[in-house]
Amino acid sequence: MQFSTSVIATALLGLVAAQKVHVVSVSSANKSLAFYPDNLKPAVGDMIQFQFLAGNHSVVQSNFDNPCTPIQQHDSTQKGMFSGYMNVAASAATGMIPTYTMNVTTDKPLWLYCSQGKHCQAGMVMVLNENTAANASRSLAAFKELSAKAPQNLDPFAIGSTTGGATPTGAVGGTTSTIPSPTGSASGTPAQALGSMVSVSAWTGLLSIAAALAML
Ligand SMILES: [Cu+2]
């Protein structure tokens, strides 16, 4: 099937205009074991950009009932997101920090944790689209309590999977990049850096969409 370039470009521009990027700081200048913020309500089509500010952390998707373990360990049809480990010190010498940007493709709750050490048990967890209206017991607070009691903290490498199954669960298409290190306050996010990352991510999204269209 043939699409004219202008039709595709117009469609893609429409998608880009609707996208919102939510920035999540991973750890902080005082090396805390947390995500900031840890409770977000992104819309389908939005992106989450994790900015790794200190230490060596990761972002992995679990489900609510099995915290601190990759979601695909419990359901082989699921494809969980995994940022890989982001060693901030390794890129600090260049004045850059690593980032990982994921696309949000579902409005269902999506549970995330850091698979480093016992960070998950220590509370380094977060949620996208918590829905306590649908199920009051599935709150971030309850997830943190469950995580604290998890017997182990596993990454997808530990279960022999970094790709998961065939069905995406809302967190596919992540991209890694680096941006200039924030200067000043620990929570500071350089607007300039975010702006540049938005365009990089947008183009990454465009390329994958264009590739999908080309396959039609
Ligand atoms: Cu961590």
Short mmCIF file of N, CA and C in Angstrom, two decimals, residues 12 15 21 30 34 39 42 48 50 64 70-71 77 86 121 128 133 135 145 151 161 168 180 192 198 212:
data_model
loop_
_atom_site.label_atom_id
_atom_site.label_comp_id
_atom_site.label_asym_id
_atom_site.label_seq_id
_atom_site.Cartn_x
_atom_site.Cartn_y
_atom_site.Cartn_z
N LEU A 12 1.90 12.40 11.27
CA LEU A 12 2.93 12.32 12.30
C LEU A 12 3.00 13.62 13.09
N LEU A 15 0.46 13.64 15.73
CA LEU A 15 0.81 12.80 16.88
C LEU A 15 1.79 13.52 17.79
N VAL A 21 5.67 15.04 27.60
CA VAL A 21 6.79 14.32 28.22
C VAL A 21 6.77 14.59 29.72
N ASN A 30 21.54 13.59 46.76
CA ASN A 30 21.93 12.93 48.01
C ASN A 30 21.80 11.40 47.93
N ALA A 34 14.83 6.54 45.38
CA ALA A 34 13.45 6.89 45.06
C ALA A 34 13.35 7.47 43.67
N ASN A 39 4.33 8.90 41.35
CA ASN A 39 2.92 8.59 41.05
C ASN A 39 2.45 9.54 39.96
N PRO A 42 -0.02 9.64 33.28
CA PRO A 42 0.17 10.01 31.88
C PRO A 42 -0.99 9.50 31.01
N ILE A 48 7.47 9.08 29.15
CA ILE A 48 8.09 9.28 30.47
C ILE A 48 9.60 9.30 30.24
N PHE A 50 13.00 9.20 32.11
CA PHE A 50 13.70 8.99 33.37
C PHE A 50 15.07 9.65 33.26
N PHE A 64 1.52 -5.74 40.06
CA PHE A 64 1.28 -5.34 41.45
C PHE A 64 1.58 -6.47 42.42
N PRO A 70 10.50 -9.03 37.30
CA PRO A 70 9.99 -8.59 35.98
C PRO A 70 8.62 -9.20 35.68
N ILE A 71 7.77 -8.42 35.06
CA ILE A 71 6.39 -8.85 34.80
C ILE A 71 6.36 -10.11 33.93
N THR A 77 3.23 -13.78 28.25
CA THR A 77 2.64 -13.02 27.14
C THR A 77 2.93 -11.53 27.29
N MET A 86 21.84 2.24 34.53
CA MET A 86 22.37 3.54 34.11
C MET A 86 23.38 4.02 35.14
N GLN A 121 13.11 -3.13 47.56
CA GLN A 121 12.63 -3.34 48.93
C GLN A 121 12.70 -2.06 49.75
N LEU A 128 2.46 4.24 37.33
CA LEU A 128 1.81 5.09 36.32
C LEU A 128 0.34 4.71 36.32
N ALA A 133 -9.74 3.86 42.31
CA ALA A 133 -11.20 3.88 42.13
C ALA A 133 -11.68 2.50 41.68
N ASN A 135 -9.84 -0.35 42.20
CA ASN A 135 -9.46 -1.33 43.21
C ASN A 135 -8.70 -0.60 44.32
N GLU A 145 4.45 -1.42 50.45
CA GLU A 145 4.45 -2.38 51.56
C GLU A 145 4.78 -3.78 51.06
N PRO A 151 10.94 -11.23 48.61
CA PRO A 151 12.11 -12.03 49.00
C PRO A 151 13.35 -11.74 48.18
N SER A 161 15.55 -13.12 30.45
CA SER A 161 14.68 -12.43 29.49
C SER A 161 14.94 -10.94 29.53
N PRO A 168 2.79 -6.31 24.00
CA PRO A 168 3.23 -5.16 24.78
C PRO A 168 2.20 -4.81 25.85
N PRO A 180 22.77 17.10 29.25
CA PRO A 180 23.69 17.80 30.16
C PRO A 180 23.28 17.63 31.62
N GLN A 192 16.09 23.46 28.94
CA GLN A 192 16.76 23.37 27.64
C GLN A 192 17.03 21.91 27.27
N VAL A 198 12.97 16.11 24.02
CA VAL A 198 11.65 15.94 23.43
C VAL A 198 11.77 15.73 21.94
N ALA A 212 6.34 1.42 10.80
CA ALA A 212 5.11 0.63 10.86
C ALA A 212 4.24 0.91 9.63
#
